[in-house]
Coordinates of C-alpha atoms and ligand atoms in Angstrom, one line a residue:
X1 CA -9.7 9.7 -6.3
X2 CA -10.4 8.9 -9.7
X3 CA -9.3 6.2 -11.4
X4 CA -7.7 6.7 -15.1
X5 CA -6.6 4.1 -17.7
X6 CA -5.4 4.5 -20.9
X7 CA -4.3 1.6 -23.7
X8 CA -2.5 1.6 -26.8
X9 CA -1.2 -1.2 -28.6
X10 CA -2.0 -4.0 -30.6
X11 CA -1.7 -7.0 -28.6
X12 CA -5.4 -7.0 -27.1
X13 CA -8.6 -5.4 -27.4
X14 CA -8.4 -1.8 -26.2
X15 CA -11.6 -2.1 -24.3
X16 CA -11.7 -5.4 -22.6
X17 CA -7.9 -3.8 -21.3
X18 CA -9.2 -0.5 -20.5
X19 CA -12.5 -2.1 -18.3
X20 CA -10.4 -4.9 -16.5
X21 CA -8.0 -1.6 -14.2
X22 CA -11.2 0.8 -13.8
X23 CA -12.6 -2.6 -11.7
X24 CA -8.7 -2.3 -10.7
X25 CA -8.7 1.1 -9.7
X26 CA -12.0 0.9 -8.9
X27 CA -11.3 1.9 -5.2
X28 CA -10.3 5.5 -6.3
X29 CA -13.7 6.0 -7.2
X30 CA -16.3 3.9 -7.9
X31 CA -19.0 7.3 -8.5
X32 CA -20.0 6.3 -12.3
X33 CA -17.8 4.8 -14.6
X34 CA -16.6 5.3 -18.7
X35 CA -14.6 4.9 -21.7
X36 CA -14.2 6.7 -25.4
X37 CA -11.9 4.5 -28.2
X38 CA -12.1 4.9 -31.5
X39 CA -13.4 3.7 -33.8
X40 CA -15.2 4.2 -37.8
X41 CA -13.4 7.2 -37.1
X42 CA -14.9 8.8 -34.9
X43 CA -14.3 9.2 -30.8
X44 CA -17.4 6.7 -29.6
X45 CA -17.4 6.5 -25.2
X46 CA -20.2 4.8 -22.9
X47 CA -20.8 6.1 -20.2
X48 CA -22.9 4.8 -17.3
X49 CA -22.9 5.8 -13.1
X50 CA -21.8 3.9 -9.8
X51 CA -19.7 0.4 -10.8
X52 CA -17.5 -0.6 -13.6
X53 CA -19.5 -3.4 -13.6
X54 CA -23.1 -1.2 -14.7
X55 CA -20.9 0.3 -16.9
X56 CA -19.9 -3.4 -18.7
X57 CA -23.7 -4.5 -18.2
X58 CA -24.8 -1.5 -20.7
X59 CA -21.4 -2.0 -23.1
X60 CA -23.1 -5.7 -23.3
X61 CA -26.1 -4.0 -23.6
X62 CA -25.1 -1.9 -26.6
X63 CA -22.2 -2.8 -28.5
X64 CA -21.5 -6.7 -27.9
X65 CA -19.9 -6.9 -30.8
X66 CA -17.1 -4.8 -29.9
X67 CA -15.0 -7.5 -29.6
X68 CA -14.9 -8.3 -33.0
X69 CA -13.6 -5.0 -33.4
X70 CA -9.9 -4.5 -33.4
X71 CA -9.6 -1.0 -31.6
X72 CA -5.8 -0.6 -30.1
X73 CA -6.5 2.6 -28.6
X74 CA -8.8 4.1 -25.8
X75 CA -8.8 5.6 -22.3
X76 CA -11.5 5.2 -19.4
X77 CA -11.9 6.4 -15.4
X78 CA -13.3 5.5 -12.6
X79 CA -15.3 8.9 -10.3
X80 CA -15.6 10.4 -7.3
X81 CA -17.7 13.0 -7.7
X82 CA -16.3 16.4 -6.7
X83 CA -17.6 19.1 -9.8
X84 CA -21.4 18.1 -10.0
X85 CA -23.2 14.9 -9.0
X86 CA -22.6 11.6 -10.5
X87 CA -25.0 11.7 -13.1
X88 CA -24.1 10.3 -17.2
X89 CA -23.1 13.9 -18.0
X90 CA -20.8 14.2 -15.5
X91 CA -19.6 11.3 -16.1
X92 CA -15.8 11.1 -17.6
X93 CA -14.1 10.7 -20.7
X94 CA -15.5 14.2 -22.1
X95 CA -15.1 15.2 -25.8
X96 CA -15.5 18.9 -27.3
X97 CA -18.3 20.2 -29.0
X98 CA -17.2 18.4 -32.4
X99 CA -16.4 14.7 -31.2
X100 CA -13.0 15.0 -31.4
X101 CA -11.8 15.0 -28.8
X102 CA -11.9 12.8 -25.6
X103 CA -10.0 13.4 -21.4
X104 CA -10.1 11.8 -19.1
X105 CA -9.4 14.0 -15.6
X106 CA -8.0 13.2 -12.0
X107 CA -7.5 15.7 -9.8
X108 CA -9.4 19.4 -9.0
X109 CA -9.6 22.6 -12.1
X110 CA -9.2 25.5 -9.1
X111 CA -9.6 27.8 -11.8
X112 CA -12.4 26.0 -14.1
X113 CA -15.3 28.6 -13.4
X114 CA -12.6 31.2 -15.3
X115 CA -12.6 29.2 -17.4
X116 CA -15.7 27.7 -18.6
X117 CA -16.9 31.4 -18.9
X118 CA -14.6 32.9 -20.5
X119 CA -15.0 29.4 -22.8
X120 CA -18.9 29.6 -23.4
X121 CA -18.9 33.7 -24.2
X122 CA -16.8 31.4 -27.6
X123 CA -19.7 29.7 -28.0
X124 CA -18.7 27.0 -26.7
X125 CA -20.8 24.2 -24.7
X126 CA -20.4 22.6 -21.4
X127 CA -22.5 19.5 -21.9
X128 CA -22.0 18.8 -17.6
X129 CA -21.4 20.5 -14.4
X130 CA -17.8 19.2 -14.2
X131 CA -14.1 20.6 -14.0
X132 CA -12.6 18.7 -15.8
X133 CA -14.4 19.5 -19.1
X134 CA -13.2 22.7 -19.1
X135 CA -9.8 20.5 -20.1
X136 CA -11.4 18.7 -23.0
X137 CA -12.7 22.3 -24.5
X138 CA -9.3 23.9 -24.0
X139 CA -7.6 21.6 -25.4
X140 CA -10.2 22.0 -29.4
X141 CA -8.5 25.0 -29.1
X142 CA -5.0 24.8 -28.7
X143 CA -5.1 22.1 -30.8
X144 CA -3.2 23.3 -34.1
X145 CA -2.0 19.5 -35.3
X146 CA 0.2 18.1 -33.0
X147 CA -2.3 16.5 -29.7
X148 CA 0.7 17.2 -27.5
X149 CA 1.4 21.0 -27.9
X150 CA -2.4 21.6 -27.4
X151 CA -2.3 19.3 -24.0
X152 CA 1.0 21.6 -23.5
X153 CA -0.8 24.4 -23.8
X154 CA -4.1 23.6 -22.6
X155 CA -2.3 22.7 -19.1
X156 CA -0.9 26.0 -18.8
X157 CA -4.0 27.2 -18.2
X158 CA -4.4 25.4 -15.6
X159 CA -4.8 25.9 -11.8
X160 CA -5.1 22.8 -10.0
X161 CA -4.2 19.4 -9.3
X162 CA -4.1 16.6 -12.6
X163 CA -3.2 14.2 -14.3
X164 CA -4.9 13.9 -17.5
X165 CA -5.2 11.8 -20.9
X166 CA -6.1 12.7 -23.9
X167 CA -7.1 11.3 -27.5
X168 CA -7.8 12.5 -30.8
X169 CA -10.2 11.4 -33.0
X170 CA -7.0 12.7 -35.4
X171 CA -4.3 10.6 -34.2
X172 CA -5.1 7.1 -33.8
X173 CA -1.4 5.8 -32.7
X174 CA -1.0 8.3 -29.6
X175 CA -2.8 9.6 -27.0
X176 CA -0.7 12.4 -24.6
X177 CA -0.9 12.8 -20.5
X178 CA 0.5 15.3 -18.6
X179 CA 0.5 15.2 -14.5
X180 CA 0.3 18.5 -12.1
X181 CA 0.1 16.3 -7.9
X182 CA -1.8 13.4 -9.6
X183 CA -0.7 9.9 -10.8
X184 CA 0.3 9.4 -13.3
X185 CA 2.3 5.7 -13.7
X186 CA 3.3 4.0 -17.7
X187 CA 3.6 0.6 -17.8
X188 CA 6.1 -0.1 -20.5
X189 CA 4.6 -4.1 -22.8
X190 CA 5.8 -5.5 -25.8
X191 CA 3.3 -3.7 -27.8
X192 CA 1.5 -2.1 -25.9
X193 CA 1.3 0.3 -23.7
X194 CA -0.2 1.3 -20.4
X195 CA -1.9 4.0 -18.8
X196 CA -3.0 4.7 -14.9
X197 CA -3.4 5.8 -11.7
X198 CA -1.8 3.3 -10.1
X199 CA 0.4 0.1 -11.2
X200 CA -2.2 -2.5 -9.8
X201 CA -3.6 -1.5 -13.0
X202 CA -0.7 -2.7 -14.6
X203 CA 1.1 -5.8 -12.5
X204 CA -1.4 -7.6 -15.1
X205 CA 0.1 -6.2 -18.6
X206 CA 4.2 -5.2 -17.4
X207 CA 6.0 -5.3 -14.7
X208 CA 7.8 -2.1 -16.3
X209 CA 6.7 1.5 -15.1
X210 CA 7.2 4.6 -14.8
X211 CA 6.4 7.3 -13.2
X212 CA 5.7 10.5 -14.7
X213 CA 6.7 13.8 -12.2
X214 CA 5.2 16.6 -11.6
X215 CA 5.1 19.1 -14.7
X216 CA 5.6 16.4 -17.3
X217 CA 3.8 15.1 -20.9
X218 CA 4.2 12.1 -22.3
X219 CA 3.2 11.0 -25.9
X220 CA 2.4 7.7 -25.6
X221 CA 2.7 4.6 -28.9
X222 CA 1.8 1.6 -28.1
X223 CA 5.8 1.3 -28.8
X224 CA 6.9 3.1 -25.4
X225 CA 6.7 7.0 -24.3
X226 CA 8.5 9.7 -24.8
X227 CA 8.2 12.4 -21.9
X228 CA 8.6 16.5 -21.9
X229 CA 8.6 19.2 -20.5
X230 CA 5.6 22.0 -20.8
X231 CA 8.7 23.5 -22.9
X232 CA 8.9 20.4 -25.0
X233 CA 12.1 19.6 -23.5
X234 CA 12.9 15.7 -23.7
X235 CA 13.6 14.3 -20.5
X236 CA 14.2 11.2 -19.1
X237 CA 12.4 9.0 -16.1
X238 CA 13.6 5.5 -14.5
X239 CA 12.3 3.0 -15.0
X240 CA 11.1 1.2 -12.2
X241 CA 10.7 -2.6 -11.5
X242 CA 7.8 -3.3 -9.9
X243 CA 6.7 -7.2 -8.0
X244 CA 2.9 -7.1 -7.3
X245 CA 2.2 -10.4 -8.2
X246 CA -1.1 -10.1 -10.2
X247 CA -3.0 -12.6 -7.8
X248 CA -2.0 -9.8 -5.4
X249 CA -4.3 -7.1 -5.7
X250 CA -6.5 -10.0 -6.4
X251 CA -9.5 -11.3 -3.3
X252 CA -7.8 -14.8 -4.0
X253 CA -11.4 -16.6 -2.1
X254 CA -12.5 -13.9 0.3
X255 CA -15.1 -12.6 -0.1
X256 CA -13.9 -9.0 0.3
X257 CA -10.4 -7.5 0.1
X258 CA -10.5 -6.6 3.6
X259 CA -10.9 -9.3 4.7
X260 CA -8.6 -10.7 2.7
X261 CA -6.3 -8.3 4.1
X262 CA -6.9 -8.7 7.6
X263 CA -6.4 -12.0 6.7
X264 CA -2.6 -10.7 5.4
X265 CA -1.8 -9.3 7.7
X266 CA 1.0 -11.6 9.3
X267 CA 2.3 -12.6 5.9
X268 CA 2.7 -8.8 5.6
X269 CA 4.2 -7.6 8.4
X270 CA 6.8 -10.7 8.1
X271 CA 7.9 -8.8 4.6
X272 CA 8.2 -5.3 6.5
X273 CA 10.2 -6.8 8.6
X274 CA 12.7 -9.2 6.5
X275 CA 16.1 -8.4 6.0
X276 CA 16.0 -5.3 8.3
X277 CA 16.5 -6.5 12.2
X278 CA 20.7 -6.2 12.8
X279 CA 20.2 -8.7 15.7
X280 CA 24.3 -8.5 15.8
X281 CA 24.3 -5.2 16.0
X282 CA 20.9 -4.9 18.3
X283 CA 19.3 -2.7 16.2
X284 CA 17.0 -2.0 13.3
X285 CA 18.3 -1.7 9.5
X286 CA 16.1 0.7 8.0
X287 CA 18.6 2.2 4.6
X288 CA 16.4 4.0 2.7
X289 CA 16.3 6.6 5.4
X290 CA 19.9 7.2 4.2
X291 CA 20.9 8.5 7.9
X292 CA 24.3 8.3 9.1
X293 CA 24.3 7.6 12.8
X294 CA 26.1 11.3 13.1
X295 CA 22.9 12.0 10.9
X296 CA 20.7 10.6 13.0
X297 CA 21.4 11.3 16.6
X298 CA 21.2 15.4 16.0
X299 CA 17.0 14.9 15.4
X300 CA 16.1 16.7 17.9
X301 CA 12.0 16.7 17.6
X302 CA 10.0 14.4 15.2
X303 CA 6.2 16.1 13.5
X304 CA 4.4 12.9 11.8
X305 CA 2.0 14.3 9.2
X306 CA -0.5 12.0 8.3
X307 CA -4.7 11.4 8.0
X308 CA -6.8 8.9 9.0
X309 CA -5.6 5.4 9.9
X310 CA -1.8 6.3 9.0
X311 CA -2.5 9.1 11.2
X312 CA -3.5 6.9 14.1
X313 CA -0.7 4.8 13.2
X314 CA 1.7 7.7 13.2
X315 CA 0.0 8.4 17.4
X316 CA 1.3 4.8 18.0
X317 CA 4.1 5.6 16.3
X318 CA 5.0 9.0 18.9
X319 CA 4.5 7.0 22.3
X320 CA 7.8 4.7 20.1
X321 CA 10.0 8.3 19.8
X322 CA 9.3 9.5 23.2
X323 CA 9.5 6.2 25.1
X324 CA 12.4 4.8 23.6
X325 CA 14.4 7.4 22.0
X326 CA 13.6 9.7 24.2
X327 CA 12.9 12.1 21.3
X328 CA 10.0 15.0 21.1
X329 CA 7.2 13.6 19.0
X330 CA 3.9 15.4 17.9
X331 CA 1.3 13.8 15.2
X332 CA -0.1 16.5 12.7
X333 CA -2.9 15.7 10.8
X334 CA -1.6 16.4 7.1
X335 CA -3.7 19.2 6.6
X336 CA -3.9 21.3 9.3
X337 CA 0.1 20.8 9.8
X338 CA 0.4 22.6 6.4
X339 CA -2.4 25.6 6.8
X340 CA -1.2 27.0 10.7
X341 CA 2.4 27.9 9.4
X342 CA 4.2 24.9 11.7
X343 CA 7.3 26.2 13.2
X344 CA 9.9 23.1 11.9
X345 CA 13.2 23.9 14.0
X346 CA 16.9 22.1 12.6
X347 CA 17.1 19.1 12.9
X348 CA 13.0 18.3 12.8
X349 CA 12.8 15.0 11.4
X350 CA 9.1 15.1 9.7
X351 CA 7.4 11.6 9.4
X352 CA 4.9 11.3 6.7
X353 CA 2.9 8.5 6.0
X354 CA 0.7 7.7 4.0
X355 CA -0.3 4.2 2.3
X356 CA -1.0 5.6 -1.0
X357 CA 1.9 8.0 -1.4
X358 CA -0.5 10.0 -2.7
X359 CA -2.5 11.7 -0.4
X360 CA -3.4 15.6 -0.8
X361 CA -2.9 17.2 2.9
X362 CA -0.1 14.9 3.0
X363 CA 2.1 15.8 0.3
X364 CA 0.9 19.2 1.2
X365 CA 2.7 18.2 4.7
X366 CA 6.1 17.6 2.8
X367 CA 5.8 20.6 0.4
X368 CA 6.0 22.9 3.4
X369 CA 8.7 21.4 5.8
X370 CA 11.0 20.8 2.6
X371 CA 10.3 24.5 1.9
X372 CA 10.9 25.1 5.9
X373 CA 14.0 23.7 5.4
X374 CA 12.6 19.9 7.6
X375 CA 14.6 17.3 7.1
X376 CA 11.5 14.7 5.6
X377 CA 10.7 11.2 5.4
X378 CA 8.1 9.1 3.8
X379 CA 6.6 5.7 5.5
X380 CA 4.0 4.8 2.2
X381 CA 3.7 1.1 1.0
X382 CA 2.7 2.8 -2.8
X383 CA 6.3 2.1 -4.9
X384 CA 6.7 5.1 -6.5
X385 CA 4.2 7.0 -5.4
X386 CA 4.2 10.7 -5.7
X387 CA 5.4 11.0 -1.5
X388 CA 8.2 8.6 -1.7
X389 CA 9.7 10.3 -4.4
X390 CA 8.8 13.4 -3.2
X391 CA 10.4 13.2 -0.5
X392 CA 13.6 10.9 -1.8
X393 CA 13.7 9.2 1.7
X394 CA 11.8 6.9 3.8
X395 CA 11.3 3.2 4.4
X396 CA 8.0 1.0 2.0
X397 CA 6.0 -1.6 3.9
X398 CA 6.1 -3.9 1.2
X399 CA 2.6 -5.1 2.8
X400 CA 1.4 -5.4 -1.3
X401 CA -1.1 -3.0 -2.1
X402 CA -4.7 -2.6 -0.6
X403 CA -7.7 -2.3 -2.8
X404 CA -10.4 -2.2 0.7
X405 CA -11.5 1.0 1.2
X406 CA -11.0 0.7 5.2
X407 CA -7.0 0.4 5.4
X408 CA -5.8 -3.0 7.5
X409 CA -2.7 -4.3 6.8
X410 CA -1.4 -0.6 5.8
X411 CA -1.8 0.1 9.6
X412 CA 0.0 -2.7 11.2
X413 CA 3.5 -2.8 8.7
X414 CA 3.5 0.8 9.6
X415 CA 3.0 0.9 12.8
X416 CA 5.7 -2.5 13.6
X417 CA 8.0 -0.1 11.0
X418 CA 7.4 3.0 13.4
X419 CA 9.1 0.4 15.8
X420 CA 11.9 -0.6 14.2
X421 CA 12.7 3.1 13.3
X422 CA 11.5 3.6 16.8
X423 CA 14.0 1.2 18.0
X424 CA 16.7 2.3 15.2
X425 CA 17.3 6.0 16.7
X426 CA 16.7 4.3 20.0
X427 CA 19.9 2.4 20.1
X428 CA 21.5 5.2 17.9
X429 CA 20.6 7.2 22.0
X430 CA 20.5 5.4 25.4
X431 CA 19.2 2.6 24.5
X432 CA 21.0 -0.3 25.8
X433 CA 21.7 -3.2 22.8
X434 CA 20.3 -5.8 26.1
X435 CA 16.3 -3.6 25.7
X436 CA 17.4 -3.3 22.1
X437 CA 17.2 -7.4 21.8
X438 CA 14.1 -7.7 23.6
X439 CA 12.5 -5.5 21.1
X440 CA 14.1 -7.2 18.6
X441 CA 12.5 -10.4 20.0
X442 CA 9.1 -9.0 20.3
X443 CA 8.6 -7.1 16.8
X444 CA 10.4 -10.6 15.5
X445 CA 6.8 -12.5 17.2
X446 CA 4.2 -10.4 16.3
X447 CA 3.0 -11.6 12.6
X448 CA 2.7 -14.6 14.9
X449 CA 0.8 -12.6 18.3
X450 CA -1.9 -11.4 14.4
X451 CA -2.0 -15.7 13.4
X452 CA -3.8 -15.7 17.7
X453 CA -5.9 -12.9 16.7
X454 CA -7.5 -14.2 14.1
X455 CA -8.0 -17.8 15.0
X456 CA -11.0 -15.6 17.9
X457 CA -12.4 -14.5 13.8
X458 CA -15.3 -16.7 15.0
X459 CA -15.7 -15.9 19.0
X460 CA -15.3 -12.1 17.2
X461 CA -17.8 -12.8 14.8
X462 CA -20.2 -14.1 17.1
X463 CA -20.5 -10.4 19.3
X464 CA -19.9 -8.6 16.4
X465 CA -23.2 -10.4 15.7
X466 CA -25.0 -9.4 18.9
X467 CA -23.9 -6.1 18.9
X468 CA -24.7 -5.1 14.9
X469 CA -28.5 -3.6 16.2
X470 CA -26.6 -0.7 17.7
X471 CA -26.2 2.0 15.8
X472 CA -24.1 3.8 18.7
X473 CA -20.3 2.7 19.8
X474 CA -17.6 4.2 21.8
X475 CA -13.8 3.0 21.9
X476 CA -11.7 3.4 24.5
X477 CA -7.9 3.3 25.3
X478 CA -4.6 5.0 27.6
X479 CA -1.4 4.8 26.5
X480 CA -0.4 2.8 23.9
X481 CA -3.9 1.7 23.2
X482 CA -5.4 5.2 22.6
X483 CA -4.6 5.1 19.1
X484 CA -6.0 1.7 18.8
X485 CA -9.4 2.4 20.2
X486 CA -9.3 5.9 17.5
X487 CA -8.6 3.1 15.3
X488 CA -11.1 1.1 16.2
X489 CA -13.9 3.8 15.7
X490 CA -12.2 4.7 12.2
X491 CA -13.1 0.9 11.6
X492 CA -16.8 1.0 13.2
X493 CA -17.7 3.4 10.9
X494 CA -16.2 3.3 7.6
X495 CA -17.6 0.4 6.5
X496 CA -21.1 0.1 8.1
X497 CA -22.1 3.7 8.4
X498 CA -23.0 3.8 12.4
X499 CA -21.8 6.4 14.7
X500 CA -18.7 5.3 16.7
X501 CA -16.3 7.3 18.4
X502 CA -12.6 6.7 19.8
X503 CA -12.5 7.9 23.6
X504 CA -8.8 8.5 25.8
X505 CA -11.1 6.2 28.3
X506 CA -10.0 9.4 31.1
X507 CA -12.3 11.9 28.4
X508 CA -15.6 11.0 28.4
X509 CA -16.6 11.8 31.1
X510 CA -15.6 15.6 30.7
X511 CA -18.7 15.5 28.5
X512 CA -19.8 12.3 25.7
X513 CA -20.7 10.0 29.1
X514 CA -23.9 11.8 28.6
X515 CA -24.9 10.0 25.9
X516 CA -24.0 6.6 27.9
X517 CA -27.9 4.6 27.9
X518 CA -28.5 1.2 27.3
X519 CA -28.3 1.3 23.6
X520 CA -24.9 2.6 23.6
X521 CA -22.6 0.2 23.9
X522 CA -18.8 1.3 24.9
X523 CA -15.7 -0.9 23.4
X524 CA -13.4 -0.8 26.3
X525 CA -10.0 -2.2 25.3
X526 CA -8.7 -3.4 29.0
X527 CA -6.0 -5.7 27.9
X528 CA -2.9 -6.2 30.7
X529 CA -0.3 -3.2 29.8
X530 CA 0.1 0.3 31.9
X531 CA -3.9 1.6 32.3
X532 CA -5.4 -1.5 33.0
X533 CA -6.6 -1.0 36.9
X534 CA -7.0 2.6 35.8
X535 CA -9.9 1.9 32.0
X536 CA -11.3 -0.8 34.8
X537 CA -12.9 2.4 36.6
X538 CA -13.6 3.4 32.8
X539 CA -15.8 0.4 32.7
X540 CA -17.7 0.1 35.6
X541 CA -19.1 3.8 35.1
X542 CA -20.1 2.9 31.6
X543 CA -21.9 -0.1 33.0
X544 CA -23.1 2.7 35.8
X545 CA -24.7 4.0 32.7
X546 CA -26.4 1.0 31.9
X547 CA -23.8 1.1 28.7
X548 CA -22.5 -2.7 27.9
X549 CA -18.9 -2.8 27.7
X550 CA -17.1 -5.1 25.4
X551 CA -14.0 -5.1 26.5
X552 CA -10.2 -6.9 25.1
X553 CA -8.2 -8.0 27.5
X554 CA -5.4 -10.6 27.8
X555 CA -5.7 -14.4 27.6
X556 CA -6.0 -15.2 30.5
X557 CA -7.0 -12.4 32.7
X558 CA -9.6 -13.4 34.2
X559 CA -10.3 -10.2 35.6
X560 CA -11.9 -8.4 33.5
X561 CA -14.7 -10.9 33.7
X562 CA -17.0 -9.7 35.7
X563 CA -16.7 -5.4 34.6
X564 CA -17.2 -6.7 31.2
X565 CA -20.9 -8.2 29.0
X566 CA -18.1 -9.6 26.4
X567 CA -14.6 -9.8 25.4
X568 CA -12.6 -10.3 23.0
X569 CA -9.1 -12.0 24.3
X570 CA -5.7 -10.6 22.5
X571 CA -2.6 -12.5 23.2
X572 CA -0.1 -11.2 26.1
X573 CA 3.1 -8.6 24.5
X574 CA 4.2 -5.9 25.8
X575 CA 2.4 -2.2 25.7
X576 CA 5.0 -1.4 22.1
X577 CA 3.0 -4.8 20.2
X578 CA -0.5 -4.4 22.8
X579 CA -2.1 -1.4 19.8
X580 CA -0.6 -3.6 16.3
X581 CA -2.5 -7.0 17.7
X582 CA -5.9 -5.0 19.5
X583 CA -6.6 -3.5 16.5
X584 CA -6.3 -6.3 14.1
X585 CA -9.2 -7.0 16.7
X586 CA -11.1 -4.5 15.7
X587 CA -10.7 -4.8 12.7
X588 CA -12.6 -7.8 12.5
X589 CA -14.7 -6.9 14.6
X590 CA -15.9 -4.1 12.2
X591 CA -15.7 -6.4 8.4
X592 CA -18.0 -8.6 11.0
X593 CA -20.3 -5.6 12.1
X594 CA -20.8 -4.2 8.3
X595 CA -21.1 -8.0 7.3
X596 CA -24.5 -8.3 9.2
X597 CA -25.2 -5.6 8.1
X598 CA -25.1 -5.8 4.8
X599 CA -22.4 -2.8 3.6
X600 CA -20.6 -2.8 0.8
X601 CA -17.5 -3.9 2.6
X602 CA -14.7 -3.1 0.3
X603 CA -16.4 0.0 -1.4
X604 CA -18.4 2.4 1.6
X605 CA -20.3 4.9 0.5
X606 CA -19.3 8.4 -0.1
X607 CA -15.2 7.6 0.8
X608 CA -12.4 6.9 -2.0
X609 CA -8.4 4.7 -0.3
X610 CA -6.2 7.4 -2.8
X611 CA -7.9 10.7 -1.2
X612 CA -6.1 13.3 -4.5
X613 CA -8.7 16.2 -3.3
X614 CA -8.0 18.9 -0.3
Ligands
LIG701 C1 -8.7 8.1 3.0 C2 -8.7 5.7 3.4 C3 -8.0 6.2 4.7 C4 -6.8 6.3 4.4 C5 -6.5 7.2 4.1 C6 -5.3 8.5 4.5 O1 -9.4 8.3 4.0 O2 -10.3 5.4 2.6 O3 -8.4 4.4 4.2 O4 -6.8 5.9 6.0 O5 -7.8 7.6 3.3 O6 -4.2 7.5 3.2 P1 -3.4 7.1 2.8 O7 -3.2 6.3 1.8 O8 -2.7 8.6 3.2 O9 -2.6 6.1 4.0

């Protein structure tokens, strides 16, 4: 949450690079935005509430001639408010009372109140309600002529999480960054260095990136980076080559990132699968897991820790691992995993699933699991992200950047990868070569099936429009389609702000059925797989209460028509593939529904894509 960007170099105007970077990081928060640069021997800040376009407008109004000045150094921030409402004073960057230092911060300073009281007693004036402001006052207090030393002394006093970028008026040739718990990526260019919370802001300028570890501090200059510990001991961090393209992080003609990412799914899934199916040994190849066959055979329990959409993907994984590999599996909401003191036995595999690889609760679960001696692996999309590095073993999705706040392609790629992992674990146990091959063929066909769903977009749009005035929804499913129902409901509420609940179809009658009436539609996942007959019964129960029923049904399955008001057709597939393919239809339904209601689809209110606070 919150995105930070920093630029130092002579190649281009710092402000343009900062604004461009903020736009690319806006999915991390869009309550307010601001930047600080050194100009005419002063730290100049411009801030604005709301989105980055507002900041850009303000820049044009207040300082349109900025392009005529050579500005080589600056820091910038897009905020997701935690402490203090999104007003001008709470916008970052924050400056000290003498305006000699400026900082941007991503994370939460848990002991800020105590630090603030101490600083106020010494006469320090606070201009905001944020936790972040203490950082800049502490830097000012600790400064003895060297910004790196002042930042090191400051962060030693901080409790909580932070990614910080700081500049000092005295030194316009460097910037200092530090991290603990919140990501900092450093893009190494030619005669320029760019810092950001996420590589999305860097790939336009360089593909060479260094990721800081916790408790690293780095002095950034136009020529590169000098990384050290907080005690000034030099450390070296490897440079990663990023293969994302700039166009991957742009809309490419689509009105919204979400729609672009929905349509990218066939390609993204193919990329997740590429090189990972072994037709000869009838299994999957997931080298990043680094398991020998013996180690793999010893895994006797799997615990999946994740949040949001990733958790729903994990729930599908639970079915896969139990059905195909006979490994007892449970899915834990990551925050709950951490705080309820889970029992981890020898040979338990904890699988952390996270698109961003930065979700604070999932990261905390990883640390708790490692602490308890579990084998921990990550399933992440963002290369070099904290969870990917912390786990040290796992599988990357290779889905490309996901910018729309509502997750889409991450879900379908996560479930595809989980299916490959179940295939691998299954083949390592009782799954026959014949069944392995059958599964390989199904996995290989997922992209084509998703394309068939995308071809139904017009029909789905019509149905979404028809129901767009409704304010309450239920999504119901059974078996493999139960997690899909949860994900469908999550998508609808995330982007359209409509109350939508995902329920197991059988559970509906244990309470929620009391809410059913004409104005409460039920979206029933009634594909022709195990459980269909039972869900037809549930659909009848809903209709008997006058709820309109929209069904997903397998193409050609006429039996659903008499039990539903509208049908979204899904291509025929096995139960393993059904949740992946069906969710694509539900993504489209939510998109068109929210579109019809005029919602801000890519940046829904109150949400952020990368939730780096607990
Ligand atoms: C946020 C996002 C969701 C996402 C969840 C987990 O809530 O808005 O779309 O599913 O975080 O994120 P992760 O990056 O860990 O998958």
